[in-house]
Coordinates of C-alpha atoms and ligand atoms in Angstrom, one line a residue:
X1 CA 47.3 12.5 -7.1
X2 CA 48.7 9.9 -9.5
X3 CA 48.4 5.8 -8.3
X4 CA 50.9 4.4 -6.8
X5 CA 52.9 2.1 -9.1
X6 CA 55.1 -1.3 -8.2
X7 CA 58.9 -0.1 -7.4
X8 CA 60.9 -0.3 -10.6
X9 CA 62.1 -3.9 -11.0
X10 CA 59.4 -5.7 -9.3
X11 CA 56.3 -7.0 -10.4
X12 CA 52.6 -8.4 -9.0
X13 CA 51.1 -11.9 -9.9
X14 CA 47.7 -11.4 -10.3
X15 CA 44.7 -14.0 -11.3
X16 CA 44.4 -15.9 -13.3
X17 CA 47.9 -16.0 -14.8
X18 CA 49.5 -16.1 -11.1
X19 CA 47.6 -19.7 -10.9
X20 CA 50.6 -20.8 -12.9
X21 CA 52.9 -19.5 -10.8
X22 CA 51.7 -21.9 -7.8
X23 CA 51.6 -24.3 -10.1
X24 CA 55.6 -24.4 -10.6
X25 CA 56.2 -24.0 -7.5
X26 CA 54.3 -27.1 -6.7
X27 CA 55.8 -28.7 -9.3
X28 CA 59.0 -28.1 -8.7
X29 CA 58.8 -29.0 -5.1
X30 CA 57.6 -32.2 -6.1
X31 CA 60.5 -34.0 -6.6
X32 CA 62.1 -33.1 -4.0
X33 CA 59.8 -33.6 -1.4
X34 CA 59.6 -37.6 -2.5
X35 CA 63.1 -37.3 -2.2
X36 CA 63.0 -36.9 1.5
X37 CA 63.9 -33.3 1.7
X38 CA 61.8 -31.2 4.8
X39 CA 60.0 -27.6 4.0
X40 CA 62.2 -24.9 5.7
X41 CA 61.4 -21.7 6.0
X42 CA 63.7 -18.3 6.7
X43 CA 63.0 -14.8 7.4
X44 CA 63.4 -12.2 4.7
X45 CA 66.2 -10.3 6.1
X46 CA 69.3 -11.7 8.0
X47 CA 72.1 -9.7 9.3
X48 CA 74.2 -8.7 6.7
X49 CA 77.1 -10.3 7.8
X50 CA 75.7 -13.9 7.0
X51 CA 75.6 -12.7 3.2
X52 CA 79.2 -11.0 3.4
X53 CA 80.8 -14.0 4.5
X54 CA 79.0 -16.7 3.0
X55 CA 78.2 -15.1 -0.5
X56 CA 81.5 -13.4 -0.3
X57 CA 82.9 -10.1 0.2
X58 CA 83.8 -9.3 -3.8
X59 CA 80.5 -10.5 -5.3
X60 CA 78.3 -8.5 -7.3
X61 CA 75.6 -9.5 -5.2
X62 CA 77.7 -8.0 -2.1
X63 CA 79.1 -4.8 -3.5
X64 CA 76.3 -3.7 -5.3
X65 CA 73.1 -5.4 -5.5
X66 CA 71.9 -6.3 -1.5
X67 CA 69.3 -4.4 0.3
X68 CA 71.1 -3.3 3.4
X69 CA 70.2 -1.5 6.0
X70 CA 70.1 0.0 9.2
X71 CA 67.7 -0.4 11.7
X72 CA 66.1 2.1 14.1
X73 CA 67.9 -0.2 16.9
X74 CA 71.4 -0.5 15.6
X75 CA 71.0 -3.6 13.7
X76 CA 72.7 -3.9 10.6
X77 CA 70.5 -6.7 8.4
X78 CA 69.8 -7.1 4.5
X79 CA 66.9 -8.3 2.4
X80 CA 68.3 -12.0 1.5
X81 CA 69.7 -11.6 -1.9
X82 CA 69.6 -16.2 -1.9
X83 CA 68.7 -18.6 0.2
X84 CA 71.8 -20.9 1.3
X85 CA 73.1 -18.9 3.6
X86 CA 70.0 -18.4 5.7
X87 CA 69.2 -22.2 5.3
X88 CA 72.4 -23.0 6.7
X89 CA 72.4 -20.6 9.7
X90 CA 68.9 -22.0 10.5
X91 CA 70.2 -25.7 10.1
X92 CA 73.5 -24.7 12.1
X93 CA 71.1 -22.6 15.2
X94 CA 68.4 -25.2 15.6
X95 CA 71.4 -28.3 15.5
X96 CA 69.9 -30.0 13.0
X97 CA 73.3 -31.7 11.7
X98 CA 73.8 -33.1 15.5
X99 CA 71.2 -35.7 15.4
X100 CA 73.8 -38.2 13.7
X101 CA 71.2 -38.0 10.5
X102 CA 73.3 -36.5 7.9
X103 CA 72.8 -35.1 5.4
X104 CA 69.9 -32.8 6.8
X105 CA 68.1 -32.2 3.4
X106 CA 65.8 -29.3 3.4
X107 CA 63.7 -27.7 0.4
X108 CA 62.5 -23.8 0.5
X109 CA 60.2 -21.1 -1.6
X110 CA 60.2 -17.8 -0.8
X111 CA 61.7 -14.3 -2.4
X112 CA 64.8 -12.8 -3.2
X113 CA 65.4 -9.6 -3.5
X114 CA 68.6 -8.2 -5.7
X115 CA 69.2 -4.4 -6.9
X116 CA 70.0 -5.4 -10.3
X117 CA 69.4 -3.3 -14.1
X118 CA 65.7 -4.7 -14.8
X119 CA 64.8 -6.0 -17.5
X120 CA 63.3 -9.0 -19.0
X121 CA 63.8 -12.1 -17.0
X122 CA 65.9 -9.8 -14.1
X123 CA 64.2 -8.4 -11.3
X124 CA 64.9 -6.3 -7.8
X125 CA 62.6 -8.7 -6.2
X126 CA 61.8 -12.6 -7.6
X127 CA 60.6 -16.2 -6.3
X128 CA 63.1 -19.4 -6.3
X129 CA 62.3 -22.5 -4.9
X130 CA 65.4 -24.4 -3.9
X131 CA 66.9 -27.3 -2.2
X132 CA 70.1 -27.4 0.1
X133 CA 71.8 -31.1 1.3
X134 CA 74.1 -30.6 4.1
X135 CA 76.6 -32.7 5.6
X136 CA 77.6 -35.4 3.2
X137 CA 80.6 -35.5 0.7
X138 CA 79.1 -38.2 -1.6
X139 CA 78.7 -37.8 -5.6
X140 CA 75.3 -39.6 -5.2
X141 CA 73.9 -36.0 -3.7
X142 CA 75.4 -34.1 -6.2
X143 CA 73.6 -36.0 -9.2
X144 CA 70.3 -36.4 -7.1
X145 CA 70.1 -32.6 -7.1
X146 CA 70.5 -32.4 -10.9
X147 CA 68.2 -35.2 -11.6
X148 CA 65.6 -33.6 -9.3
X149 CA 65.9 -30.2 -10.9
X150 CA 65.6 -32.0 -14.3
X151 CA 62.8 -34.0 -13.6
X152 CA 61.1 -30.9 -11.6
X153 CA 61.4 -29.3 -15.4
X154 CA 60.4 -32.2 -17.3
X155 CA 57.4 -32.5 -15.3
X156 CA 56.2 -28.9 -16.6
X157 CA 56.6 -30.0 -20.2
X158 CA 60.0 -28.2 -20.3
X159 CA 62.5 -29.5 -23.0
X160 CA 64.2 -26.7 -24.3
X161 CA 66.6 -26.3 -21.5
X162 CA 70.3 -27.6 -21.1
X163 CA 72.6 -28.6 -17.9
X164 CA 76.2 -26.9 -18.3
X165 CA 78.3 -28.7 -15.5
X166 CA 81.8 -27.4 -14.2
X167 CA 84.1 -28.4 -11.2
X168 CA 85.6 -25.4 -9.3
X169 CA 87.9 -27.7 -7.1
X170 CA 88.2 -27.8 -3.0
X171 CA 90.8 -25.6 -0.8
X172 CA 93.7 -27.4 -1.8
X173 CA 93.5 -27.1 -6.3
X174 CA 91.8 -23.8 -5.6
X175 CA 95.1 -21.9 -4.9
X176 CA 96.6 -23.4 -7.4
X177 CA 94.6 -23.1 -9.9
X178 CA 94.0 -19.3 -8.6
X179 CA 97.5 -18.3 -9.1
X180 CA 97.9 -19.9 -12.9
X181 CA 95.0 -18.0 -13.7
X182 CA 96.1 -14.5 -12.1
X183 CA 99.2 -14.8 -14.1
X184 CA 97.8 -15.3 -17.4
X185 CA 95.0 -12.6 -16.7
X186 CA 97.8 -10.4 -15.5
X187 CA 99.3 -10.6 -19.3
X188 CA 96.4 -9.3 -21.2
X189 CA 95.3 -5.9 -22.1
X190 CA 92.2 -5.4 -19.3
X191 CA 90.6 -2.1 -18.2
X192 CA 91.2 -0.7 -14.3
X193 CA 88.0 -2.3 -12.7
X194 CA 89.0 -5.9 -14.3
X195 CA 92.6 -5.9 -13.2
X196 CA 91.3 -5.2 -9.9
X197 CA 89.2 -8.2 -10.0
X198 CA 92.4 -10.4 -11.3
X199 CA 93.4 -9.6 -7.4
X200 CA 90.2 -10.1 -5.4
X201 CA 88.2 -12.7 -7.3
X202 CA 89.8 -14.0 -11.0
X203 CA 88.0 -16.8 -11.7
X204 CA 84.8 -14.3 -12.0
X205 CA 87.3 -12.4 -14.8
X206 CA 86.0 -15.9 -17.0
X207 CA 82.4 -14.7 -16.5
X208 CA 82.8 -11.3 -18.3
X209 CA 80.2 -11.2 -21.3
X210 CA 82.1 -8.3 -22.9
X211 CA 83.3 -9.3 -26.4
X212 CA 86.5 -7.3 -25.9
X213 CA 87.7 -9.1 -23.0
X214 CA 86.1 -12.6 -24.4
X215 CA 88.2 -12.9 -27.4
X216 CA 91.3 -12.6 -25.1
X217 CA 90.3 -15.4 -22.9
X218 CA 90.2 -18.3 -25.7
X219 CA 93.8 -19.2 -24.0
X220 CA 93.1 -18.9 -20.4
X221 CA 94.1 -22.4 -18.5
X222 CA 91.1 -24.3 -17.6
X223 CA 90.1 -25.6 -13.9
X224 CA 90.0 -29.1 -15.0
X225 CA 93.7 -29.2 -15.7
X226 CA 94.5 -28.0 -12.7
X227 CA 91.9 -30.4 -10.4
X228 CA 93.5 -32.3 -8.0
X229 CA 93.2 -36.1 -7.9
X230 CA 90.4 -36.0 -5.3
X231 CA 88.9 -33.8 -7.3
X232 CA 88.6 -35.3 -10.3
X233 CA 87.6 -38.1 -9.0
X234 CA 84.7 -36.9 -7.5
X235 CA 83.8 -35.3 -10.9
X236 CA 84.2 -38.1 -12.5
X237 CA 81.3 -39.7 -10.3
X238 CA 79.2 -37.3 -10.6
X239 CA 79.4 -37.5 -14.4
X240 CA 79.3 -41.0 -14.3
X241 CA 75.9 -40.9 -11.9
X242 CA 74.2 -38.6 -14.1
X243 CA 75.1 -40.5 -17.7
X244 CA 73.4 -43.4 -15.9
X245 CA 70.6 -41.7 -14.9
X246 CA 70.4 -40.8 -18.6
X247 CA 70.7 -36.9 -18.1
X248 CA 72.2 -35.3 -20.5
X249 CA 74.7 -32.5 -19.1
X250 CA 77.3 -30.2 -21.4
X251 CA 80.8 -29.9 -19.8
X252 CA 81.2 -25.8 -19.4
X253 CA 84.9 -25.3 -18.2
X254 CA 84.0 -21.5 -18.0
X255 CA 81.3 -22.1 -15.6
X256 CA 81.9 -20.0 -12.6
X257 CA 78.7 -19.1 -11.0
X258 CA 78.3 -15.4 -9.3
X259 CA 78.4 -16.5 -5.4
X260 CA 82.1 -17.5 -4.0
X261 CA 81.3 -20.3 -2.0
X262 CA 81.2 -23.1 -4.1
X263 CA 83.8 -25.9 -4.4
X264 CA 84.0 -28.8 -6.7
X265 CA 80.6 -29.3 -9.1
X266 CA 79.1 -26.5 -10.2
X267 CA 76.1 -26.6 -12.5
X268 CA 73.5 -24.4 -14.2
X269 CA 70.1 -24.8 -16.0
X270 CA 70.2 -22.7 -18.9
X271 CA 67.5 -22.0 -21.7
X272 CA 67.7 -21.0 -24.6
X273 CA 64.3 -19.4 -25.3
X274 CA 65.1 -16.8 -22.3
X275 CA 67.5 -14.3 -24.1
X276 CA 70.1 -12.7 -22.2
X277 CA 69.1 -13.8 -18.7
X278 CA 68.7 -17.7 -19.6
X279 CA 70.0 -19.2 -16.6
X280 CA 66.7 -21.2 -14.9
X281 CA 68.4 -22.4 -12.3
X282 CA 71.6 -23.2 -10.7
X283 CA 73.6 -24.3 -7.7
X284 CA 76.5 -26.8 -6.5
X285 CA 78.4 -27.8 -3.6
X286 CA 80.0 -25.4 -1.1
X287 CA 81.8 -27.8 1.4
X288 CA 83.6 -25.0 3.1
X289 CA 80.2 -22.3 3.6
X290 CA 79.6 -23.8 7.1
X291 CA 82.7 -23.3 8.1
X292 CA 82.3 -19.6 7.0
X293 CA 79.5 -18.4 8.7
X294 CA 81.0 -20.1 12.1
X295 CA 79.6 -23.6 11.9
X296 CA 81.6 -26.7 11.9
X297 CA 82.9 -28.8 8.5
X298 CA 79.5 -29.7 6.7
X299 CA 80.1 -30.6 3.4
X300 CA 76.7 -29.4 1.4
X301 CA 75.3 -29.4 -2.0
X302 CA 72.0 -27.7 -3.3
X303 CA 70.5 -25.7 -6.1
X304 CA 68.0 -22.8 -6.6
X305 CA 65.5 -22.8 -9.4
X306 CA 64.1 -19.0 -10.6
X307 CA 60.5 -19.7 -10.8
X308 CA 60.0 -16.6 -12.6
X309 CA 62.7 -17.4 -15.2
X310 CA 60.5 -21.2 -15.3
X311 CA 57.5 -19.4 -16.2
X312 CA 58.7 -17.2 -19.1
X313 CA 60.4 -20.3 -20.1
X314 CA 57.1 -21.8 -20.6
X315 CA 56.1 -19.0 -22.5
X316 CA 58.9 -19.2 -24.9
X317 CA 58.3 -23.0 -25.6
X318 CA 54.4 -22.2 -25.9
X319 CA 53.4 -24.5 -22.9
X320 CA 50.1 -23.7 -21.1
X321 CA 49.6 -25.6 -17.8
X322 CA 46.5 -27.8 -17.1
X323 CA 45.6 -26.2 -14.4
X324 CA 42.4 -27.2 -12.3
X325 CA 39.2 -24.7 -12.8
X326 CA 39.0 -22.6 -9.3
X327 CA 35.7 -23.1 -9.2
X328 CA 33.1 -26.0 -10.1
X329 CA 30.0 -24.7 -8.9
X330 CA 28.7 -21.5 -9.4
X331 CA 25.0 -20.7 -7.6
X332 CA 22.3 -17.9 -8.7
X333 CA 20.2 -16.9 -6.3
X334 CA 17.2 -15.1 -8.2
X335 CA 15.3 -12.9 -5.3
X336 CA 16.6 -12.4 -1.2
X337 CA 15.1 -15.8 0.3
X338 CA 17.4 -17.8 -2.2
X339 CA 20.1 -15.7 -1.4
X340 CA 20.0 -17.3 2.0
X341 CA 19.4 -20.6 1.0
X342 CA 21.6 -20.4 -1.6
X343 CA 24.3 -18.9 0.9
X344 CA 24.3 -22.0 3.5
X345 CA 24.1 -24.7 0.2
X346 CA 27.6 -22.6 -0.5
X347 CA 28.7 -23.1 2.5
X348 CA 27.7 -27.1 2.4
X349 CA 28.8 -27.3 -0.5
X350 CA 32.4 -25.9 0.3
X351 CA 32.8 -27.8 3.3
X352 CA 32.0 -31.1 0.9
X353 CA 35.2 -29.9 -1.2
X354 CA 33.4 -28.6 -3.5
X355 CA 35.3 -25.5 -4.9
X356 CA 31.8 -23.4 -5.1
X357 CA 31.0 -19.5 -6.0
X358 CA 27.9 -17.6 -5.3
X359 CA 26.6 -14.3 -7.0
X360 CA 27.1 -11.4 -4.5
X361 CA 25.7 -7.9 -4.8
X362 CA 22.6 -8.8 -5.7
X363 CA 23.1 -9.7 -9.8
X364 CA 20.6 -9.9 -12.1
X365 CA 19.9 -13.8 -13.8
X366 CA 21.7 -12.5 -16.9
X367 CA 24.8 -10.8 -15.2
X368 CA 24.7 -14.0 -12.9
X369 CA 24.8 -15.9 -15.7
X370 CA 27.8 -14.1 -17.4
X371 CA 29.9 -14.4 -14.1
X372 CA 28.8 -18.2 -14.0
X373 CA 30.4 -18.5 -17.4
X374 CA 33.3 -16.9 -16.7
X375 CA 34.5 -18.5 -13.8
X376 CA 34.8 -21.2 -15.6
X377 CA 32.5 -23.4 -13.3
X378 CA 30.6 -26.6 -14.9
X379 CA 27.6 -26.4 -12.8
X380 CA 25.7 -23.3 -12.1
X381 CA 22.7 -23.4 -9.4
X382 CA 19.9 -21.6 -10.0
X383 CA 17.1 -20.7 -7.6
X384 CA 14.2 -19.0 -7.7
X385 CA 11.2 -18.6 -5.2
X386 CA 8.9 -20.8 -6.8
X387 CA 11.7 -23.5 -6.9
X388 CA 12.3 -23.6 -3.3
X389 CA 9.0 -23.5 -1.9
X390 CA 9.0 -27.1 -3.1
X391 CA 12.3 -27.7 -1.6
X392 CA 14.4 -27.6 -5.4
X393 CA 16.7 -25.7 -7.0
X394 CA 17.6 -25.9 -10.8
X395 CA 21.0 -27.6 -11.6
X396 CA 22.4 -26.5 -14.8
X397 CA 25.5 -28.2 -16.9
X398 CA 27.0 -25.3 -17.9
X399 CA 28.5 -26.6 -21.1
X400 CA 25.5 -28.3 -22.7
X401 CA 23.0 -26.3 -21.1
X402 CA 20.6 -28.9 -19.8
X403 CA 19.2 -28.1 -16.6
X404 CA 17.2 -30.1 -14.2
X405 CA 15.1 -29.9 -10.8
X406 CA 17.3 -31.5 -7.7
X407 CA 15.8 -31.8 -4.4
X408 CA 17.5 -29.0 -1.7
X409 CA 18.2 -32.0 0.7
X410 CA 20.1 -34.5 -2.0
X411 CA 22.5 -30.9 -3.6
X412 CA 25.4 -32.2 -2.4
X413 CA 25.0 -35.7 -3.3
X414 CA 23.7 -34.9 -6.7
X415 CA 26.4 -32.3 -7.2
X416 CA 29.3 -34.2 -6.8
X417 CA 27.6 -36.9 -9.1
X418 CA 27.3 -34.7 -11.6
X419 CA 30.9 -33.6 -11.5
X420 CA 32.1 -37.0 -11.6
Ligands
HAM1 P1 71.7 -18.0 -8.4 O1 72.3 -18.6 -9.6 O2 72.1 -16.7 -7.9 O3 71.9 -19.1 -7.2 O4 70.1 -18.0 -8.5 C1 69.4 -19.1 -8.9 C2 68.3 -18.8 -9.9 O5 67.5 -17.7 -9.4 C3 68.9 -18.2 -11.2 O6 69.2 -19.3 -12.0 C4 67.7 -17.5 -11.7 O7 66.8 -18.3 -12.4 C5 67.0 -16.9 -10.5 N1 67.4 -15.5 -10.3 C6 68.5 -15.0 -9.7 N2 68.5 -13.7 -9.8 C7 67.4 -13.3 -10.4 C8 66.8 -12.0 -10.7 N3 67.4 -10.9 -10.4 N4 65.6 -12.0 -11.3 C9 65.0 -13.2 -11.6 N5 65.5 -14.4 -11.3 C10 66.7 -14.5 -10.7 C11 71.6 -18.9 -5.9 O8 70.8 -18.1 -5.5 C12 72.1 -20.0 -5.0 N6 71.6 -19.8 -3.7 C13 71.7 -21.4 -5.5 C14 72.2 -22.5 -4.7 C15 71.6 -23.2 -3.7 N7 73.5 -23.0 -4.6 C16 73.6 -23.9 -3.7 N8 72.4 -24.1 -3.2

C-alpha cells in the first residue's frame, strides 16, 4: 500500500522551517495586541448561512470554493472560508458591543480553508492572522489597521510590499454608482458567464484579469466619481491619517476585493516578489455586515494578513528570521547511572527555563555528540561514571570546545552563567 499523501492543495509545516511560521504569526500579532485588541478565537466550521449572507451569495468564495456540508444530524455548516464573519457572530452572541465600550477590537489566527486551483502562493487550506474593529465609524480605525499591518511587515524586515487603497462607498453612492457601471458594462462585447455577473455583482466585472475583457475596461467610470459627499470625506481622512503617519499608500480605483461586504475604504497589501497570487494581506470596512447576519448597525473595520503569502514573501526578498536556537543545552549521558542523573538535571534544568535536550535511546559519545551539534545547543553536558562519583559532570562550550568539571549541585547556577 502506497503512503498516504496531504490532500491536493494543502501542505504540512514541519521543523525547523515551521519555526518561522510561529515566528510571523507572533510578529504580526504584535502590533496589534499593543494596540489594545483581545485574542478571539472561532470554531472551524459555522453554519453556512453565516458565510452566504455575510460573504455574499454571488462570491466566488460562495459559489464555488466553501467546504460545505451536511451533517449526520441535519446541520448544514461550512469549513470557514475567512474569519469576519465568525468574529462577528461571536462578538454579536457573547454581547460584546453592549458594554457601552465600542469599538470591541479583537485579533485572531487560525485556518481557512478555500477550494481554489492550487498553485504557488494558493492553497485549499492556509493560516491568516487578522484583526476586526467593530462598532465605530471613525477614520482614525481605518488608518490604525493599515499602520498596524505595515508595521506588523516592517517588523519582519519586509520592504518590498505596497498598500493599494480604494473606497467602495456606503448604501446610499453604492446604487448609484452600481447602475452607471451596469450600463457601461452592458455596452461592451463580454462572454455569457460575465454578462451574468453585470446583473448579480458588477463591480467584481473590474476584477477580471483576462486581457480580453481588461483592454475594454480602460473607460469604465470610477467609484470615486461617483462617492457621495460623506463618502469622500471620510476618504479623505483616512488618506490624510495615513500621509501623516508617513505610510505610503497607492490610490487603486479598480480595487474591489473578492468578499461583498465592504463599504467605503478598501485596501490590500500586495507584493511584488509573489507572482500571480501577490496579495499579502487585505481588508476594509463593512459597516452594513452586522446588520447582515441579524445583528444591529455596527460599523466595523478590519484586515486579514496571509501568513503563508508573508513567508514566501520573505523568501522572495531573501530575509531569514533570527530566530531563537530551540535548545541551549544538550546533556550526554555516557553509561545507565548518568542517564538518570542526567535525566532529573534535564528536568531541573527545564524547569529553570533552560530550553535543555538529552540523548535518548541509549547513543554512543560520538552519535551524542553529532545530535549535540545539530540541535544547535551552545552547551553540551557530558557525564560519565567516574565524573559523578565525585559529584561532576563535564560542561562543554560547544563552539570553542573547551570543557570543564562543574559540581552536580551548582549545574544550574553555572549553566545559566555560562549562557549569559
Ligand atoms: P481575503 O483578501 O480573502 O480577505 O484574505 C486575506 C489574505 O489571506 C489574502 O490577502 C491572502 O494573503 C490570504 N489568502 C486568501 N486566500 C488564500 C489562499 N487560498 N491561499 C493562501 N493564502 C490565501 C479576508 O479573508 C477578509 N476576511 C479580510 C478582512 C478582515 N476584511 C475585513 N476584516
Amino acid at each position: 500500500m502506497s503512503t498516504f499523501q496531504a490532500p491536493k492543495g494543502t501542505y504540512d509545516l514541519i521543523p525547523p522551517h515551521s519555526a518561522t511560521y510561529l515566528a510571523v504569526r507572533d510578529a504580526i500579532a504584535a502590533p496589534v495586541r499593543r494596540a489594545g485588541y483581545g485574542y478571539v478565537e472561532t470554531p472551524g466550521f459555522e453554519n453556512v448561512e453565516l458565510f452566504a449572507r455575510g460573504v455574499g451569495e454571488s462570491t466566488d468564495i460562495v459559489t464555488k470554493e466553501m467546504y460545505a456540508f451536511e451533517t449526520k444530524g441535519g446541520d448544514r455548516l461550512a469549513l470557514r472560508p475567512e474569519g469576519t464573519a465568525s468574529v462577528l457572530r461571536a462578538a454579536l452572541q457573547a454581547g460584546l458591543h453592549k458594554g457601552g465600550n465600542l469599538p470591541v477590537k479583537l485579533w485572531y489566527s487560525g485556518s481557512y480553508y478555500r477550494y481554489e486551483r492550487p498553485q504557488k502562493g494558493r492553497y485549499r487550506h492556509f493560516s491568516q492572522v487578522g484583526a476586526e474593529a467593530i462598532g465605530a465609524e471613525d477614520p482614525a480605525l481605518d488608518a490604525e489597521l493599515v499602520i498596524l499591518a505595515h508595521d506588523a511587515y516592517r517588523s519582519l524586515g519586509l520592504r518590498g510590499f505596497r498598500i493599494l487603497l480604494n473606497s467602495l462607498g456606503d448604501a446610499k453612492c453604492r446604487p448609484v454608482y452600481r447602475a452607471a457601471l451596469q450600463e457601461f458594462l452592458r455596452g461592451l462585447d463580454l462572454d455569457e458567464d460575465t454578462r451574468h455577473r453585470i446583473d448579480v455583482n458588477p463591480l467584481r466585472v473590474l476584477d477580471d484579469k483576462r486581457p480580453a475583457v481588461r483592454s475594454q475596461l480602460a473607460d469604465a467610470p470610477l467609484f470615486r466619481d461617483h462617492l457621495c459627499e460623506d463618502c469622500r470625506a471620510y476618504h479623505a481622512q483616512v488618506r490624510e491619517l495615513l500621509t501623516a503617519a508617513g505610510i505610503a499608500f497607492e490610490d487603486d480605483p479598480t480595487l474591489v476585493r473578492g468578499l461583498d461586504y465592504y463599504t467605503r475604504t478598501t485596501f490590500e497589501f500586495v507584493h511584488d516578489g509573489l507572482g500571480s497570487q501577490s496579495a499579502v494581506g487585505g481588508g476594509g470596512r463593512y459597516d452594513g455586515l452586522s446588520e447582515m447576519i441579524g445583528g444591529p448597525a455596527l460599523p466595523s473595520v478590519g484586515w486579514a494578513l496571509g501568513v503563508d503569502r508573508t513567508v514566501l514573501a520573505l523568501e522572495a526578498e531573501g530575509i531569514t528570521l533570527e530566530l531563537p536556537a530551540s535548545t541551549d543545552v544538550y546533556a550526554v549521558p555516557l553509561g545507565e547511572e548518568a542517564r538518570q542523573v542526567l535525566f532529573a538535571q534535564v528536568t531541573e534544568l527545564r524547569r529553570a527555563g533552560v530550553a535543555t535536550d538529552l540523548a535518548y535511546g541509549g547513543k554512543g559519545l560520538k552519535n551524542a555528540m553529532k545530535s549535540a551539534n545539530r540541535s544547535g545547543a551552545r552547551l553540551a553536558l557530558v557525564a560519565g561514571e567516574r565524573d559523578l562519583a565525585e559529584g561532576l559532570v563535564q560542561l562543554k562550550d560547544l563552539t570553542s570546545g573547551e570543557q570543564r568539571p562543574v559540581a552536580l549541585d551548582a549545574l544550574v547556577d553555572e549553566v545559566r552563567k555560562a549562557l549569559d
